[in-house]
Amino acid sequence: MSAVEEKKIAALEAVTYVKNGMNVGLGTGSTAYFMIEAIGEKVKQGLTIKAVATSLETEKHAKQLGIPIVTLAEAQRLDVTIDGADEVDDQLQLIKGGGGALLREKIVAYNTDFNIIIADASKRVSKLGKFKLPLETIPFATQLIIKELESMGLSPKQRKNGSDNYKTDESNDIVDVDIWNADMNPSDLEQTLKQIPGIVETGLFLHSTDLVIIGEGESTIVFEK
Ligand code: 5RP
């Protein structure tokens, strides 16, 4: 079974949690893609929901499928959000932001009653940090932040899009850091990073997840809070 098939299996199981009348958060990435496709199919068959997109890419995809998109302010609160992850550990802690949407994703997750993460089996880890941790930074401060992160031994690298700096939907930068050998637990690291002015958000999602659905082979493994 390929990773693509595992993403699809996880996505299809997750959409069974979406019911009529719900406000639904739509994640971003190649795993979330299958969830959006499946919700689009259900909407065609009569499911009535309102959705909030975690990125412009997701918003475009959802609109193409006829999924009604509203702003977070219009929705106020979301019943369920389904999103992908770059790494998931057994405590339901995540690294997210490989697709650059971490800021909106974290805001949407914070404003959701029940957060579901979907992923293929390669995303499951015993310790977070093989994947470089994305940090969203304000362009005014990015170069100074990079210097500070260097002095912390985190080997920061500004994300590029070809020869240009990568820009998020909020026109911010992304700096990817290596936390594998950081001498701090994820929670302390999150606190330390958030104290540096100009780091708007980190890709550490430590407490927001309620359910993880991992596609493994032809079935799924589910972890609950
Ligand atoms: C985007 C994300 C994605 O959920 C994460 O990068 C996983 O993406 P994929 O499903 O393509 O592996 O956090 O910001």
Short mmCIF file of C-alpha atoms and ligand atoms in Angstrom, two decimals:
data_model
loop_
_atom_site.label_atom_id
_atom_site.label_comp_id
_atom_site.label_asym_id
_atom_site.label_seq_id
_atom_site.Cartn_x
_atom_site.Cartn_y
_atom_site.Cartn_z
CA MET A 1 0.00 0.00 0.00
CA SER A 2 1.47 3.36 -1.00
CA ALA A 3 1.61 6.47 1.17
CA VAL A 4 -0.96 8.04 -1.14
CA GLU A 5 -3.39 5.17 -0.50
CA GLU A 6 -2.77 5.45 3.25
CA LYS A 7 -3.54 9.18 3.14
CA LYS A 8 -6.77 8.42 1.30
CA ILE A 9 -7.89 5.72 3.76
CA ALA A 10 -7.25 8.03 6.73
CA ALA A 11 -9.09 10.90 5.02
CA LEU A 12 -12.14 8.78 4.20
CA GLU A 13 -12.42 7.58 7.79
CA ALA A 14 -12.10 11.14 9.11
CA VAL A 15 -14.95 12.50 7.00
CA THR A 16 -17.37 10.10 8.70
CA TYR A 17 -17.15 12.54 11.65
CA VAL A 18 -18.63 15.35 9.53
CA LYS A 19 -22.40 15.67 9.98
CA ASN A 20 -25.18 17.87 8.66
CA GLY A 21 -25.22 21.41 10.02
CA MET A 22 -21.61 21.38 11.24
CA ASN A 23 -19.02 24.11 10.88
CA VAL A 24 -15.96 22.32 9.54
CA GLY A 25 -12.30 23.36 9.39
CA LEU A 26 -10.51 22.21 6.26
CA GLY A 27 -6.77 21.54 6.55
CA THR A 28 -4.03 21.98 3.98
CA GLY A 29 -1.71 19.59 2.17
CA SER A 30 -1.68 16.40 0.16
CA THR A 31 -3.50 14.36 2.84
CA ALA A 32 -6.11 17.06 3.46
CA TYR A 33 -6.62 17.06 -0.33
CA PHE A 34 -8.38 13.67 -0.12
CA MET A 35 -10.52 14.85 2.79
CA ILE A 36 -11.65 17.90 0.79
CA GLU A 37 -12.45 15.69 -2.21
CA ALA A 38 -14.53 13.36 0.00
CA ILE A 39 -16.40 16.24 1.66
CA GLY A 40 -17.04 17.72 -1.81
CA GLU A 41 -18.61 14.42 -2.83
CA LYS A 42 -20.82 14.40 0.28
CA VAL A 43 -21.89 18.00 -0.36
CA LYS A 44 -22.95 16.97 -3.88
CA GLN A 45 -25.04 14.24 -2.26
CA GLY A 46 -26.80 16.74 0.01
CA LEU A 47 -24.57 17.26 3.08
CA THR A 48 -25.08 20.79 4.41
CA ILE A 49 -22.06 22.27 6.15
CA LYS A 50 -20.17 25.54 6.36
CA ALA A 51 -16.40 25.32 6.01
CA VAL A 52 -13.43 27.47 7.02
CA ALA A 53 -10.27 26.98 4.95
CA THR A 54 -6.78 26.98 6.50
CA SER A 55 -5.14 28.30 3.31
CA LEU A 56 -5.92 30.01 0.03
CA GLU A 57 -5.07 26.75 -1.75
CA THR A 58 -7.63 24.83 0.31
CA GLU A 59 -10.22 27.58 -0.16
CA LYS A 60 -9.81 27.40 -3.95
CA HIS A 61 -10.05 23.59 -3.96
CA ALA A 62 -13.15 23.58 -1.74
CA LYS A 63 -14.91 26.25 -3.78
CA GLN A 64 -14.26 24.29 -6.98
CA LEU A 65 -16.12 21.37 -5.40
CA GLY A 66 -19.05 23.50 -4.26
CA ILE A 67 -18.23 23.37 -0.53
CA PRO A 68 -19.63 26.55 1.09
CA ILE A 69 -16.74 28.59 2.51
CA VAL A 70 -17.24 31.16 5.27
CA THR A 71 -14.77 33.27 7.24
CA LEU A 72 -13.69 32.24 10.71
CA ALA A 73 -15.49 35.32 12.03
CA GLU A 74 -18.72 34.17 10.38
CA ALA A 75 -18.38 30.63 11.71
CA GLN A 76 -17.22 31.79 15.19
CA ARG A 77 -16.66 28.22 16.37
CA LEU A 78 -15.96 25.03 14.44
CA ASP A 79 -17.40 21.63 15.36
CA VAL A 80 -14.65 19.62 13.72
CA THR A 81 -11.42 20.30 11.82
CA ILE A 82 -9.57 17.71 9.76
CA ASP A 83 -5.93 18.43 8.90
CA GLY A 84 -2.68 16.67 8.06
CA ALA A 85 0.67 16.71 9.88
CA ASP A 86 4.36 16.32 9.16
CA GLU A 87 5.02 14.32 12.33
CA VAL A 88 2.75 12.78 14.98
CA ASP A 89 3.90 11.18 18.23
CA ASP A 90 1.99 8.86 20.56
CA GLN A 91 1.02 11.77 22.85
CA LEU A 92 -0.83 13.36 19.87
CA GLN A 93 1.82 16.07 19.62
CA LEU A 94 2.55 17.30 16.11
CA ILE A 95 4.93 19.13 13.86
CA LYS A 96 2.98 20.95 11.16
CA GLY A 97 3.73 23.61 8.58
CA GLY A 98 5.53 21.70 5.86
CA GLY A 99 2.97 23.22 3.51
CA GLY A 100 3.44 26.67 5.03
CA ALA A 101 -0.07 27.06 6.44
CA LEU A 102 0.81 26.64 10.14
CA LEU A 103 -0.46 30.02 11.33
CA ARG A 104 -3.99 29.70 9.97
CA GLU A 105 -3.98 26.00 10.86
CA LYS A 106 -3.15 26.78 14.49
CA ILE A 107 -5.79 29.50 14.68
CA VAL A 108 -8.42 27.19 13.20
CA ALA A 109 -7.42 24.31 15.52
CA TYR A 110 -7.65 26.63 18.56
CA ASN A 111 -11.19 27.59 17.59
CA THR A 112 -12.37 24.00 17.01
CA ASP A 113 -14.17 21.64 19.39
CA PHE A 114 -12.78 18.41 17.91
CA ASN A 115 -9.52 18.30 15.95
CA ILE A 116 -8.78 15.25 13.79
CA ILE A 117 -5.33 14.67 12.29
CA ILE A 118 -4.97 12.38 9.29
CA ALA A 119 -1.67 11.00 8.02
CA ASP A 120 0.08 8.12 6.32
CA ALA A 121 2.19 5.73 8.42
CA SER A 122 5.49 7.51 7.63
CA LYS A 123 4.38 10.48 9.76
CA ARG A 124 4.27 8.48 13.00
CA VAL A 125 7.34 9.06 15.19
CA SER A 126 8.47 8.20 18.72
CA LYS A 127 10.18 11.60 19.09
CA LEU A 128 9.37 14.84 17.28
CA GLY A 129 12.10 16.61 15.34
CA LYS A 130 13.44 14.65 12.38
CA PHE A 131 11.25 16.95 10.30
CA LYS A 132 12.59 20.52 10.45
CA LEU A 133 10.30 22.66 12.58
CA PRO A 134 8.70 25.53 10.60
CA LEU A 135 8.48 28.96 12.25
CA GLU A 136 6.42 31.76 10.70
CA THR A 137 8.26 35.07 11.05
CA ILE A 138 7.53 38.71 10.30
CA PRO A 139 9.77 39.83 7.39
CA PHE A 140 10.89 42.95 9.32
CA ALA A 141 12.53 40.67 11.91
CA THR A 142 13.44 37.52 9.97
CA GLN A 143 17.20 38.12 9.57
CA LEU A 144 17.69 38.98 13.24
CA ILE A 145 15.59 35.99 14.28
CA ILE A 146 17.80 33.76 12.12
CA LYS A 147 20.90 35.07 13.94
CA GLU A 148 19.34 34.39 17.32
CA LEU A 149 18.24 30.88 16.28
CA GLU A 150 21.81 30.22 15.06
CA SER A 151 23.16 31.18 18.46
CA MET A 152 20.70 28.70 19.98
CA GLY A 153 22.18 25.92 17.81
CA LEU A 154 18.98 25.38 15.83
CA SER A 155 20.56 25.65 12.32
CA PRO A 156 17.82 27.93 10.90
CA LYS A 157 17.19 28.03 7.16
CA GLN A 158 14.89 30.55 5.53
CA ARG A 159 12.45 28.72 3.25
CA LYS A 160 12.77 29.53 -0.43
CA ASN A 161 10.49 29.38 -3.42
CA GLY A 162 13.00 29.10 -6.23
CA SER A 163 15.36 32.04 -5.76
CA ASP A 164 12.74 34.10 -3.88
CA ASN A 165 11.88 33.90 -0.21
CA TYR A 166 8.85 31.69 0.39
CA LYS A 167 5.83 33.75 1.51
CA THR A 168 2.87 32.53 3.54
CA ASP A 169 -0.77 33.50 2.89
CA GLU A 170 -0.15 36.30 5.42
CA SER A 171 2.94 37.47 3.44
CA ASN A 172 5.23 36.32 6.24
CA ASP A 173 8.46 34.29 5.99
CA ILE A 174 9.10 30.71 7.07
CA VAL A 175 12.29 29.72 8.86
CA ASP A 176 12.82 25.96 9.29
CA VAL A 177 14.86 24.90 12.33
CA ASP A 178 16.51 21.68 13.44
CA ILE A 179 15.20 20.75 16.89
CA TRP A 180 16.44 17.14 16.94
CA ASN A 181 19.32 17.87 19.32
CA ALA A 182 17.64 20.76 21.15
CA ASP A 183 18.17 20.30 24.86
CA MET A 184 14.52 21.11 25.69
CA ASN A 185 11.20 19.30 25.69
CA PRO A 186 8.71 20.46 23.00
CA SER A 187 6.69 22.50 25.49
CA ASP A 188 9.70 24.50 26.78
CA LEU A 189 10.95 24.93 23.23
CA GLU A 190 7.57 26.28 22.14
CA GLN A 191 7.59 28.78 25.01
CA THR A 192 11.17 29.87 24.32
CA LEU A 193 10.56 30.38 20.60
CA LYS A 194 7.32 32.30 21.16
CA GLN A 195 9.17 34.74 23.40
CA ILE A 196 11.25 35.99 20.46
CA PRO A 197 9.42 39.00 18.98
CA GLY A 198 8.69 38.46 15.29
CA ILE A 199 8.14 34.71 15.56
CA VAL A 200 4.42 34.73 14.94
CA GLU A 201 3.83 31.02 15.31
CA THR A 202 5.62 27.69 15.49
CA GLY A 203 4.69 24.39 13.86
CA LEU A 204 4.52 22.65 17.25
CA PHE A 205 0.90 21.63 17.88
CA LEU A 206 1.15 20.13 21.35
CA HIS A 207 -2.32 20.14 22.91
CA SER A 208 -4.92 20.77 20.18
CA THR A 209 -5.40 17.28 18.73
CA ASP A 210 -8.30 15.08 19.85
CA LEU A 211 -8.01 12.19 17.42
CA VAL A 212 -5.30 10.92 15.07
CA ILE A 213 -6.14 8.60 12.19
CA ILE A 214 -3.09 6.98 10.58
CA GLY A 215 -3.49 5.01 7.37
CA GLU A 216 -1.32 1.93 7.71
CA GLY A 217 -1.38 -0.66 4.95
CA GLU A 218 -5.02 -1.29 4.11
CA SER A 219 -6.44 -0.18 7.47
CA THR A 220 -6.11 2.59 10.02
CA ILE A 221 -4.64 3.07 13.48
CA VAL A 222 -6.53 5.52 15.68
CA PHE A 223 -5.21 7.41 18.75
CA GLU A 224 -7.51 9.38 21.02
CA LYS A 225 -6.80 11.98 23.66
C1 5RP B 1 0.55 22.44 5.98
C2 5RP B 1 0.61 21.30 6.92
C3 5RP B 1 0.29 19.95 6.37
O1 5RP B 1 -0.78 19.43 7.06
C4 5RP B 1 1.52 19.08 6.56
O2 5RP B 1 2.62 19.70 5.92
C5 5RP B 1 1.30 17.69 5.98
O3 5RP B 1 1.16 17.79 4.60
P1 5RP B 1 0.96 16.50 3.71
O4 5RP B 1 -0.38 15.96 4.03
O5 5RP B 1 1.07 17.03 2.30
O6 5RP B 1 2.08 15.54 4.02
O7 5RP B 1 0.88 21.42 8.09
O8 5RP B 1 0.98 23.61 6.60
#
